[in-house]
């Protein structure tokens, strides 16, 4: 992949959806099989990430449904299912979902946008956004986190994973495919503030340094937050 300058993706009022959603879907539809093969050992090579998913699963518990929002090829969805959660995956890309359904045929995977979830208010015990908010422009993050807050039940938990930093990374023609996309890095304290603005209470903040063996160029950040429980009248 070639790193170039960041590009701003602006919506077009004549388009049925914002440009960044169209670009994200197009990108992952084109690279789904390459991506799935490249990151086949994603969790196997990341013990800290496995531990964080274990903590999230314990916090959520065995009651209620959990959504893996932006699930990609479904490896994290399958990991959460193995930890005892009633989890389903959602993604923009039908090609990514095809990989997920092929690899985990016993799990449910749906096509959709995180910004407009077809999920009733207050019905999820947990929600996971595992490196799936990284293509959302910063001005759209308040709406994204408000949507996460809407679908979670009182007391429900949210886990965010993302690359930490200020410098975005733009990939052009990965694996020779004629597509490009910006991967947005965030400062954890900025994400914590946005979560608080959306009504969440932070439970945990973890940042680990990049690992050369994984060809990482930025720290990795993980936030666990909770929607406050309903106050008894």
GROMACS .gro file of C-alpha atoms in nm:
model
  233
    1UNK     CA    1   0.000   0.000   0.000
    2UNK     CA    2   0.120   0.351  -0.075
    3UNK     CA    3   0.093   0.620   0.192
    4UNK     CA    4  -0.004   0.958   0.048
    5UNK     CA    5  -0.173   1.273   0.177
    6UNK     CA    6  -0.510   1.268   0.350
    7UNK     CA    7  -0.813   1.364   0.146
    8UNK     CA    8  -1.135   1.513   0.278
    9UNK     CA    9  -1.448   1.328   0.172
   10UNK     CA   10  -1.749   1.556   0.150
   11UNK     CA   11  -2.107   1.452   0.097
   12UNK     CA   12  -2.298   1.549  -0.217
   13UNK     CA   13  -2.654   1.665  -0.161
   14UNK     CA   14  -2.757   1.477  -0.476
   15UNK     CA   15  -2.611   1.148  -0.353
   16UNK     CA   16  -2.821   0.892  -0.165
   17UNK     CA   17  -2.551   0.869   0.103
   18UNK     CA   18  -2.241   1.065   0.212
   19UNK     CA   19  -1.938   1.021  -0.010
   20UNK     CA   20  -1.731   0.867   0.268
   21UNK     CA   21  -1.975   0.579   0.303
   22UNK     CA   22  -1.975   0.515  -0.071
   23UNK     CA   23  -1.594   0.528  -0.078
   24UNK     CA   24  -1.566   0.292   0.216
   25UNK     CA   25  -1.806   0.039   0.066
   26UNK     CA   26  -1.635   0.054  -0.275
   27UNK     CA   27  -1.290   0.011  -0.118
   28UNK     CA   28  -1.376  -0.294   0.090
   29UNK     CA   29  -1.584  -0.456  -0.183
   30UNK     CA   30  -1.272  -0.441  -0.400
   31UNK     CA   31  -1.019  -0.568  -0.145
   32UNK     CA   32  -1.227  -0.806   0.070
   33UNK     CA   33  -1.052  -1.129  -0.028
   34UNK     CA   34  -0.705  -0.969  -0.017
   35UNK     CA   35  -0.781  -0.813   0.323
   36UNK     CA   36  -0.914  -1.139   0.465
   37UNK     CA   37  -0.600  -1.325   0.357
   38UNK     CA   38  -0.360  -1.054   0.476
   39UNK     CA   39  -0.514  -1.035   0.825
   40UNK     CA   40  -0.598  -1.402   0.867
   41UNK     CA   41  -0.395  -1.414   1.191
   42UNK     CA   42  -0.505  -1.073   1.316
   43UNK     CA   43  -0.619  -1.186   1.662
   44UNK     CA   44  -0.379  -1.479   1.689
   45UNK     CA   45  -0.086  -1.237   1.678
   46UNK     CA   46  -0.239  -0.983   1.920
   47UNK     CA   47  -0.269  -1.115   2.278
   48UNK     CA   48  -0.358  -0.776   2.426
   49UNK     CA   49  -0.650  -0.740   2.187
   50UNK     CA   50  -0.773  -1.087   2.280
   51UNK     CA   51  -0.759  -0.990   2.647
   52UNK     CA   52  -0.956  -0.671   2.585
   53UNK     CA   53  -1.224  -0.865   2.398
   54UNK     CA   54  -1.238  -1.108   2.691
   55UNK     CA   55  -1.291  -0.819   2.935
   56UNK     CA   56  -1.562  -0.673   2.713
   57UNK     CA   57  -1.737  -1.011   2.697
   58UNK     CA   58  -1.730  -1.043   3.074
   59UNK     CA   59  -1.868  -0.692   3.121
   60UNK     CA   60  -2.152  -0.757   2.877
   61UNK     CA   61  -2.232  -1.097   3.025
   62UNK     CA   62  -2.440  -1.368   2.865
   63UNK     CA   63  -2.771  -1.184   2.851
   64UNK     CA   64  -2.876  -0.973   2.553
   65UNK     CA   65  -2.761  -0.924   2.197
   66UNK     CA   66  -2.430  -0.770   2.090
   67UNK     CA   67  -2.358  -0.600   1.756
   68UNK     CA   68  -2.016  -0.603   1.589
   69UNK     CA   69  -2.056  -0.283   1.389
   70UNK     CA   70  -1.828  -0.272   1.088
   71UNK     CA   71  -1.746  -0.642   1.128
   72UNK     CA   72  -1.545  -0.687   0.808
   73UNK     CA   73  -1.463  -1.057   0.752
   74UNK     CA   74  -1.620  -1.143   1.088
   75UNK     CA   75  -1.315  -1.268   1.277
   76UNK     CA   76  -1.388  -1.049   1.580
   77UNK     CA   77  -1.756  -1.145   1.563
   78UNK     CA   78  -1.655  -1.510   1.576
   79UNK     CA   79  -1.418  -1.443   1.866
   80UNK     CA   80  -1.696  -1.281   2.069
   81UNK     CA   81  -1.928  -1.571   1.988
   82UNK     CA   82  -1.663  -1.813   2.118
   83UNK     CA   83  -1.662  -1.612   2.442
   84UNK     CA   84  -2.030  -1.683   2.490
   85UNK     CA   85  -2.192  -1.369   2.351
   86UNK     CA   86  -2.507  -1.363   2.138
   87UNK     CA   87  -2.341  -1.156   1.866
   88UNK     CA   88  -2.416  -1.060   1.508
   89UNK     CA   89  -2.211  -0.864   1.256
   90UNK     CA   90  -2.298  -0.565   1.040
   91UNK     CA   91  -2.094  -0.413   0.759
   92UNK     CA   92  -2.129  -0.180   0.461
   93UNK     CA   93  -1.949  -0.417   0.226
   94UNK     CA   94  -2.134  -0.715   0.083
   95UNK     CA   95  -1.801  -0.862  -0.027
   96UNK     CA   96  -1.672  -0.850   0.331
   97UNK     CA   97  -1.997  -1.005   0.449
   98UNK     CA   98  -1.957  -1.286   0.195
   99UNK     CA   99  -1.622  -1.372   0.356
  100UNK     CA  100  -1.775  -1.354   0.704
  101UNK     CA  101  -2.066  -1.582   0.610
  102UNK     CA  102  -1.831  -1.830   0.444
  103UNK     CA  103  -1.596  -1.847   0.743
  104UNK     CA  104  -1.863  -1.837   1.017
  105UNK     CA  105  -2.178  -1.988   0.865
  106UNK     CA  106  -2.343  -2.029   1.204
  107UNK     CA  107  -2.342  -1.655   1.278
  108UNK     CA  108  -2.571  -1.379   1.153
  109UNK     CA  109  -2.427  -1.105   0.932
  110UNK     CA  110  -2.623  -0.810   0.793
  111UNK     CA  111  -2.552  -0.528   0.549
  112UNK     CA  112  -2.599  -0.175   0.679
  113UNK     CA  113  -2.450   0.154   0.795
  114UNK     CA  114  -2.341   0.227   1.152
  115UNK     CA  115  -2.482   0.578   1.115
  116UNK     CA  116  -2.833   0.450   1.046
  117UNK     CA  117  -2.884   0.126   1.235
  118UNK     CA  118  -3.200  -0.075   1.181
  119UNK     CA  119  -3.203  -0.162   1.551
  120UNK     CA  120  -3.471  -0.052   1.801
  121UNK     CA  121  -3.380   0.193   2.077
  122UNK     CA  122  -3.220   0.048   2.388
  123UNK     CA  123  -3.211  -0.316   2.280
  124UNK     CA  124  -2.841  -0.412   2.269
  125UNK     CA  125  -2.642  -0.538   2.566
  126UNK     CA  126  -2.320  -0.445   2.389
  127UNK     CA  127  -2.176  -0.285   2.076
  128UNK     CA  128  -1.831  -0.318   1.924
  129UNK     CA  129  -1.668  -0.077   1.681
  130UNK     CA  130  -1.339  -0.254   1.612
  131UNK     CA  131  -1.140  -0.026   1.380
  132UNK     CA  132  -1.464   0.060   1.200
  133UNK     CA  133  -1.493   0.428   1.298
  134UNK     CA  134  -1.158   0.506   1.133
  135UNK     CA  135  -1.316   0.603   0.800
  136UNK     CA  136  -1.575   0.836   0.957
  137UNK     CA  137  -1.486   1.206   0.929
  138UNK     CA  138  -1.446   1.375   1.266
  139UNK     CA  139  -1.753   1.594   1.212
  140UNK     CA  140  -1.964   1.278   1.181
  141UNK     CA  141  -1.838   1.115   1.502
  142UNK     CA  142  -2.096   1.284   1.731
  143UNK     CA  143  -2.377   1.140   1.517
  144UNK     CA  144  -2.207   0.800   1.513
  145UNK     CA  145  -2.166   0.785   1.890
  146UNK     CA  146  -2.522   0.911   1.940
  147UNK     CA  147  -2.641   0.618   1.727
  148UNK     CA  148  -2.436   0.374   1.937
  149UNK     CA  149  -2.588   0.526   2.251
  150UNK     CA  150  -2.940   0.501   2.107
  151UNK     CA  151  -2.930   0.128   2.038
  152UNK     CA  152  -2.764   0.026   2.366
  153UNK     CA  153  -2.980  -0.066   2.662
  154UNK     CA  154  -2.920   0.124   2.987
  155UNK     CA  155  -2.609  -0.031   3.139
  156UNK     CA  156  -2.491  -0.156   2.799
  157UNK     CA  157  -2.123  -0.152   2.704
  158UNK     CA  158  -1.937  -0.015   2.402
  159UNK     CA  159  -1.586  -0.111   2.289
  160UNK     CA  160  -1.394   0.106   2.040
  161UNK     CA  161  -1.066   0.007   1.876
  162UNK     CA  162  -0.870   0.251   1.659
  163UNK     CA  163  -0.522   0.371   1.563
  164UNK     CA  164  -0.397   0.653   1.786
  165UNK     CA  165  -0.233   0.964   1.646
  166UNK     CA  166  -0.281   1.281   1.445
  167UNK     CA  167  -0.152   1.190   1.101
  168UNK     CA  168  -0.406   1.015   0.882
  169UNK     CA  169  -0.296   0.754   0.633
  170UNK     CA  170  -0.423   0.728   0.277
  171UNK     CA  171  -0.395   0.399   0.092
  172UNK     CA  172  -0.394   0.413  -0.285
  173UNK     CA  173  -0.439   0.100  -0.503
  174UNK     CA  174  -0.380  -0.159  -0.227
  175UNK     CA  175  -0.301  -0.506  -0.368
  176UNK     CA  176  -0.318  -0.342  -0.711
  177UNK     CA  177  -0.693  -0.276  -0.681
  178UNK     CA  178  -0.815   0.051  -0.842
  179UNK     CA  179  -0.945   0.202  -0.516
  180UNK     CA  180  -0.822   0.432  -0.240
  181UNK     CA  181  -0.932   0.522   0.113
  182UNK     CA  182  -0.826   0.733   0.410
  183UNK     CA  183  -0.761   0.567   0.747
  184UNK     CA  184  -0.814   0.830   1.015
  185UNK     CA  185  -0.613   0.821   1.334
  186UNK     CA  186  -0.749   0.980   1.653
  187UNK     CA  187  -0.618   1.100   1.985
  188UNK     CA  188  -0.775   0.887   2.262
  189UNK     CA  189  -0.858   1.191   2.475
  190UNK     CA  190  -1.058   1.337   2.186
  191UNK     CA  191  -1.256   1.016   2.149
  192UNK     CA  192  -1.317   1.003   2.526
  193UNK     CA  193  -1.457   1.357   2.514
  194UNK     CA  194  -1.687   1.274   2.222
  195UNK     CA  195  -1.813   0.964   2.401
  196UNK     CA  196  -1.888   1.169   2.712
  197UNK     CA  197  -2.074   1.423   2.498
  198UNK     CA  198  -2.285   1.136   2.362
  199UNK     CA  199  -2.378   1.026   2.715
  200UNK     CA  200  -2.125   0.749   2.780
  201UNK     CA  201  -1.918   0.689   3.093
  202UNK     CA  202  -1.561   0.575   3.031
  203UNK     CA  203  -1.459   0.252   3.207
  204UNK     CA  204  -1.122   0.174   3.053
  205UNK     CA  205  -0.861   0.332   2.826
  206UNK     CA  206  -0.575   0.120   2.691
  207UNK     CA  207  -0.304   0.230   2.447
  208UNK     CA  208  -0.026   0.001   2.333
  209UNK     CA  209   0.281   0.087   2.131
  210UNK     CA  210   0.313  -0.021   1.766
  211UNK     CA  211   0.479  -0.355   1.701
  212UNK     CA  212   0.736  -0.381   1.423
  213UNK     CA  213   0.655  -0.749   1.379
  214UNK     CA  214   0.299  -0.652   1.284
  215UNK     CA  215   0.419  -0.372   1.053
  216UNK     CA  216   0.233  -0.115   1.265
  217UNK     CA  217   0.319   0.254   1.236
  218UNK     CA  218   0.100   0.397   1.513
  219UNK     CA  219  -0.013   0.311   1.867
  220UNK     CA  220  -0.334   0.114   1.905
  221UNK     CA  221  -0.610   0.247   2.134
  222UNK     CA  222  -0.904   0.070   2.299
  223UNK     CA  223  -1.183   0.236   2.495
  224UNK     CA  224  -1.457   0.061   2.691
  225UNK     CA  225  -1.752   0.282   2.782
  226UNK     CA  226  -2.091   0.227   2.939
  227UNK     CA  227  -2.432   0.377   2.884
  228UNK     CA  228  -2.552   0.474   3.231
  229UNK     CA  229  -2.810   0.245   3.386
  230UNK     CA  230  -3.164   0.372   3.421
  231UNK     CA  231  -3.232   0.547   3.750
  232UNK     CA  232  -3.511   0.382   3.950
  233UNK     CA  233  -3.801   0.615   4.018
   0.00000   0.00000   0.00000
